[in-house]
CSV table of C-alpha atoms in Angstrom, one decimal:
chain,number,residue,atom,x,y,z
A,5,UNK,CA,0.0,0.0,0.0
A,6,UNK,CA,1.4,3.4,-1.0
A,7,UNK,CA,1.2,5.8,1.9
A,8,UNK,CA,3.6,8.4,0.6
A,9,UNK,CA,0.8,11.0,1.0
A,10,UNK,CA,1.3,10.6,4.8
A,11,UNK,CA,4.8,12.0,4.6
A,12,UNK,CA,5.1,15.2,6.6
A,13,UNK,CA,1.5,14.9,7.6
A,14,UNK,CA,0.4,17.0,10.6
A,15,UNK,CA,-2.4,15.4,12.6
A,16,UNK,CA,-4.3,17.4,15.2
A,17,UNK,CA,-4.7,15.4,18.3
A,18,UNK,CA,-8.4,15.3,19.2
A,19,UNK,CA,-8.9,18.3,16.9
A,20,UNK,CA,-7.6,21.8,17.6
A,21,UNK,CA,-9.0,22.2,21.0
A,22,UNK,CA,-8.7,24.8,23.8
A,23,UNK,CA,-11.1,24.5,26.7
A,24,UNK,CA,-10.3,28.0,27.8
A,25,UNK,CA,-11.9,29.2,24.6
A,26,UNK,CA,-14.9,26.7,24.9
A,27,UNK,CA,-13.4,24.4,22.3
A,28,UNK,CA,-13.3,21.0,23.9
A,29,UNK,CA,-11.3,18.1,22.5
A,30,UNK,CA,-13.0,15.5,20.2
A,31,UNK,CA,-15.9,17.7,19.4
A,32,UNK,CA,-17.4,19.1,16.2
A,33,UNK,CA,-16.0,22.5,16.9
A,34,UNK,CA,-12.4,21.3,17.5
A,35,UNK,CA,-12.6,19.2,14.3
A,36,UNK,CA,-13.7,22.2,12.3
A,37,UNK,CA,-10.9,24.3,13.8
A,38,UNK,CA,-8.4,21.7,12.5
A,39,UNK,CA,-10.0,21.4,9.1
A,40,UNK,CA,-10.0,25.1,8.6
A,41,UNK,CA,-6.2,25.0,8.9
A,42,UNK,CA,-5.9,22.0,6.6
A,43,UNK,CA,-4.7,19.5,9.3
A,44,UNK,CA,-5.6,15.9,9.4
A,45,UNK,CA,-7.4,14.9,12.6
A,46,UNK,CA,-7.1,12.1,15.3
A,47,UNK,CA,-10.1,11.1,17.3
A,48,UNK,CA,-11.0,8.5,19.9
A,49,UNK,CA,-14.1,6.2,19.8
A,50,UNK,CA,-16.1,4.1,22.2
A,51,UNK,CA,-19.3,2.1,22.0
A,52,UNK,CA,-22.4,3.0,23.9
A,53,UNK,CA,-24.9,0.6,25.6
A,54,UNK,CA,-27.1,0.9,22.5
A,55,UNK,CA,-24.2,0.3,20.0
A,56,UNK,CA,-23.7,3.9,18.9
A,57,UNK,CA,-20.1,5.0,18.3
A,58,UNK,CA,-19.3,8.2,20.3
A,59,UNK,CA,-16.2,10.3,20.0
A,60,UNK,CA,-14.6,10.6,23.5
A,61,UNK,CA,-11.1,9.7,24.8
A,62,UNK,CA,-11.9,8.1,28.2
A,63,UNK,CA,-14.3,5.2,28.9
A,64,UNK,CA,-15.9,7.4,31.6
A,65,UNK,CA,-17.7,10.7,31.2
A,66,UNK,CA,-16.2,12.2,34.3
A,67,UNK,CA,-13.3,14.2,32.8
A,68,UNK,CA,-15.4,15.7,30.1
A,69,UNK,CA,-18.8,16.3,31.8
A,70,UNK,CA,-18.2,15.9,35.5
A,71,UNK,CA,-20.6,12.9,35.5
A,72,UNK,CA,-19.1,9.7,36.8
A,73,UNK,CA,-20.6,7.2,34.5
A,74,UNK,CA,-19.2,4.7,32.0
A,75,UNK,CA,-19.8,5.2,28.3
A,76,UNK,CA,-20.7,1.5,27.8
A,77,UNK,CA,-23.4,1.7,30.5
A,78,UNK,CA,-25.3,4.5,28.9
A,79,UNK,CA,-27.3,4.9,25.7
A,80,UNK,CA,-26.4,7.7,23.4
A,81,UNK,CA,-29.7,9.5,24.3
A,82,UNK,CA,-28.5,9.5,27.9
A,83,UNK,CA,-25.0,10.7,27.0
A,84,UNK,CA,-26.4,13.5,24.8
A,85,UNK,CA,-28.1,15.2,27.8
A,86,UNK,CA,-24.7,16.2,29.2
A,87,UNK,CA,-22.7,19.3,28.1
A,88,UNK,CA,-18.9,19.1,28.1
A,89,UNK,CA,-17.3,21.2,30.8
A,90,UNK,CA,-17.0,25.0,30.1
A,91,UNK,CA,-18.9,24.8,26.9
A,92,UNK,CA,-22.2,24.1,25.2
A,93,UNK,CA,-20.7,21.3,23.2
A,94,UNK,CA,-22.0,17.7,23.4
A,95,UNK,CA,-20.1,14.4,23.0
A,96,UNK,CA,-20.6,13.7,19.3
A,97,UNK,CA,-21.4,10.6,17.4
A,98,UNK,CA,-18.7,9.5,15.0
A,99,UNK,CA,-21.4,9.7,12.3
A,100,UNK,CA,-21.6,13.5,12.9
A,101,UNK,CA,-17.8,13.8,12.6
A,102,UNK,CA,-17.8,11.9,9.3
A,103,UNK,CA,-20.5,14.1,7.9
A,104,UNK,CA,-18.6,17.2,8.9
A,105,UNK,CA,-15.3,16.1,7.5
A,106,UNK,CA,-16.8,14.7,4.3
A,107,UNK,CA,-13.4,13.6,2.9
A,108,UNK,CA,-11.8,17.1,3.2
A,109,UNK,CA,-9.0,15.9,5.5
A,110,UNK,CA,-7.8,12.5,6.6
A,111,UNK,CA,-9.2,11.0,9.8
A,112,UNK,CA,-7.3,8.8,12.2
A,113,UNK,CA,-9.7,6.8,14.3
A,114,UNK,CA,-8.4,5.3,17.5
A,115,UNK,CA,-10.4,2.4,18.8
A,116,UNK,CA,-10.5,2.2,22.6
A,117,UNK,CA,-10.7,-1.6,22.5
A,118,UNK,CA,-9.0,-2.9,25.6
A,119,UNK,CA,-10.1,-6.5,25.9
A,120,UNK,CA,-13.2,-7.5,23.9
A,121,UNK,CA,-12.3,-7.2,20.3
A,122,UNK,CA,-15.1,-7.3,17.8
A,123,UNK,CA,-18.2,-5.3,18.9
A,124,UNK,CA,-16.8,-1.8,18.3
A,125,UNK,CA,-15.0,-2.9,15.2
A,126,UNK,CA,-18.1,-4.4,13.7
A,127,UNK,CA,-20.1,-1.3,14.3
A,128,UNK,CA,-17.3,0.9,13.0
A,129,UNK,CA,-17.1,-0.8,9.6
A,130,UNK,CA,-20.8,-0.2,9.0
A,131,UNK,CA,-20.0,3.5,8.9
A,132,UNK,CA,-16.6,3.5,7.3
A,133,UNK,CA,-17.7,1.2,4.4
A,134,UNK,CA,-20.0,4.0,3.4
A,135,UNK,CA,-17.5,6.8,4.0
A,136,UNK,CA,-16.0,8.5,0.9
A,137,UNK,CA,-12.7,9.9,2.2
A,138,UNK,CA,-9.3,9.0,3.5
A,139,UNK,CA,-9.2,7.4,7.0
A,140,UNK,CA,-7.1,5.1,9.1
A,141,UNK,CA,-8.1,2.9,12.0
A,142,UNK,CA,-5.6,2.5,14.9
A,143,UNK,CA,-5.3,1.0,18.3
A,144,UNK,CA,-2.9,0.1,21.2
A,145,UNK,CA,-4.4,-3.3,21.1
A,146,UNK,CA,-2.6,-5.4,18.4
A,147,UNK,CA,-5.6,-7.8,18.2
A,148,UNK,CA,-7.9,-5.0,17.4
A,149,UNK,CA,-5.6,-4.0,14.5
A,150,UNK,CA,-5.5,-7.7,13.5
A,151,UNK,CA,-9.3,-7.7,13.3
A,152,UNK,CA,-9.1,-5.2,10.5
A,153,UNK,CA,-6.3,-7.0,8.8
A,154,UNK,CA,-8.5,-10.1,8.6
A,155,UNK,CA,-11.9,-8.4,8.0
A,156,UNK,CA,-11.1,-5.2,6.2
A,157,UNK,CA,-7.6,-5.6,4.7
A,158,UNK,CA,-8.1,-2.6,2.4
A,159,UNK,CA,-8.4,-0.2,5.4
A,160,UNK,CA,-5.2,1.7,6.4
A,161,UNK,CA,-4.4,0.4,9.9
A,162,UNK,CA,-2.0,1.6,12.5
A,163,UNK,CA,-0.5,0.2,15.7
A,164,UNK,CA,-0.1,2.7,18.6
A,165,UNK,CA,2.6,2.3,21.2
A,166,UNK,CA,4.5,4.0,24.0
A,167,UNK,CA,6.6,3.3,27.0
A,168,UNK,CA,3.5,2.1,28.9
A,169,UNK,CA,4.8,3.6,32.2
A,170,UNK,CA,1.5,3.2,34.0
A,171,UNK,CA,-0.4,0.6,35.8
A,172,UNK,CA,-3.3,-0.2,33.4
A,173,UNK,CA,-1.5,-3.3,32.3
A,174,UNK,CA,0.8,-5.8,34.2
A,175,UNK,CA,4.5,-5.7,33.7
A,176,UNK,CA,4.7,-8.5,31.2
A,177,UNK,CA,2.0,-6.9,29.0
A,178,UNK,CA,3.7,-3.5,29.2
A,179,UNK,CA,7.0,-5.0,28.0
A,180,UNK,CA,5.3,-6.8,25.1
A,181,UNK,CA,3.5,-3.7,23.9
A,182,UNK,CA,6.3,-1.2,24.3
A,183,UNK,CA,8.7,-3.4,22.4
A,184,UNK,CA,6.2,-4.1,19.6
A,185,UNK,CA,6.5,-7.9,20.0
A,186,UNK,CA,3.1,-8.3,18.5
A,187,UNK,CA,3.6,-6.2,15.5
A,188,UNK,CA,3.6,-9.4,13.4
A,189,UNK,CA,0.1,-10.1,14.7
A,190,UNK,CA,-1.2,-6.7,13.7
A,191,UNK,CA,0.8,-6.2,10.5
A,192,UNK,CA,0.1,-2.5,10.5
A,193,UNK,CA,0.7,-0.1,7.7
A,194,UNK,CA,2.1,2.4,10.2
A,195,UNK,CA,3.2,2.6,13.8
A,196,UNK,CA,2.3,5.7,15.9
A,197,UNK,CA,4.8,5.9,18.8
A,198,UNK,CA,5.0,8.3,21.7
A,199,UNK,CA,7.9,10.6,20.8
A,200,UNK,CA,9.3,10.8,24.3
A,201,UNK,CA,9.8,7.0,24.3
A,202,UNK,CA,11.1,6.8,20.7
A,203,UNK,CA,14.8,6.0,20.3
A,204,UNK,CA,17.1,4.7,17.5
A,205,UNK,CA,16.6,1.1,18.4
A,206,UNK,CA,12.8,1.3,18.2
A,207,UNK,CA,12.9,3.3,15.0
A,208,UNK,CA,15.2,0.7,13.4
A,209,UNK,CA,12.8,-2.1,14.4
A,210,UNK,CA,9.8,-0.2,13.0
A,211,UNK,CA,11.6,0.7,9.8
A,212,UNK,CA,12.6,-3.0,9.3
A,213,UNK,CA,8.9,-3.7,8.9
A,214,UNK,CA,8.6,-1.3,6.0
A,215,UNK,CA,5.9,0.7,7.7
A,216,UNK,CA,5.3,4.4,8.2
A,217,UNK,CA,6.3,6.0,11.5
A,218,UNK,CA,4.2,8.7,13.2
A,219,UNK,CA,5.3,10.5,16.4
A,220,UNK,CA,2.9,11.5,19.1
A,221,UNK,CA,2.0,13.8,20.8
A,222,UNK,CA,4.1,16.8,19.8
A,223,UNK,CA,3.7,19.6,22.3
A,224,UNK,CA,6.8,21.9,21.9
A,225,UNK,CA,9.6,22.8,19.5
A,226,UNK,CA,12.0,20.3,21.0
A,227,UNK,CA,9.7,17.4,20.5
A,228,UNK,CA,8.9,18.6,17.0
A,229,UNK,CA,12.5,18.8,16.0
A,230,UNK,CA,13.1,15.2,17.3
A,231,UNK,CA,10.1,14.0,15.3
A,232,UNK,CA,11.4,15.6,12.1
A,233,UNK,CA,14.5,13.5,12.4
A,234,UNK,CA,12.8,10.2,13.2
A,235,UNK,CA,9.2,10.2,11.8
A,236,UNK,CA,7.2,10.5,8.6
A,237,UNK,CA,4.4,12.4,10.2
A,238,UNK,CA,3.4,13.9,13.6
A,239,UNK,CA,0.4,14.1,15.9
A,240,UNK,CA,0.4,17.4,17.6
A,241,UNK,CA,-1.3,19.1,20.5
A,242,UNK,CA,-2.6,22.7,20.2
A,243,UNK,CA,0.3,23.9,18.1
A,244,UNK,CA,-0.6,26.3,15.3
A,245,UNK,CA,2.9,27.0,13.9
A,246,UNK,CA,5.8,24.8,13.0
């Protein structure tokens, strides 16, 4: 698959957001801000109780709305009652984002599939099979990426990784994921790796697989300059100039 169009691509992390200006992340308004500047966008998706795909980073509404409830335990109708903090924005459906973007920029869709691979993926392809525009699916879960390799091999797919310096996974799982030991399971077209944990050894391993390399999340000039030397494209946070 020829992904040369991704070279030097700049991808706005959760859109161009700034909560102090009432522009929350992963919303229609943050996506429009990014589109207006010609940036590609990265968004996160979860599945609701009634199998709707919503665009939100966490599996809980707490950080965005102040309501301590799980996305999977609510219907979309219930979720749509809550405003995002410091704004009048709502948590959008992926379908709304796709309608807004309408092929104008590329969308990178991160599936928050932690354990149960299949339900979110199956609902997602119902939308993406009908979408006329460039997109990629990506996940930290190699088995979620493998699902697309097996069921939608024509989709551009990416494997996300980082240092995994947190307690969500046990030590063995963190070692496996940070070292990309399951890259052969996923067989991604690109790897998106946290720039602060990216070194020459990891770059060499990724390049040996003949895949594109994206660095995330670029937050300052120093990180950007490092990414320029190592990566094909970048995911950035709130930056407006390079």
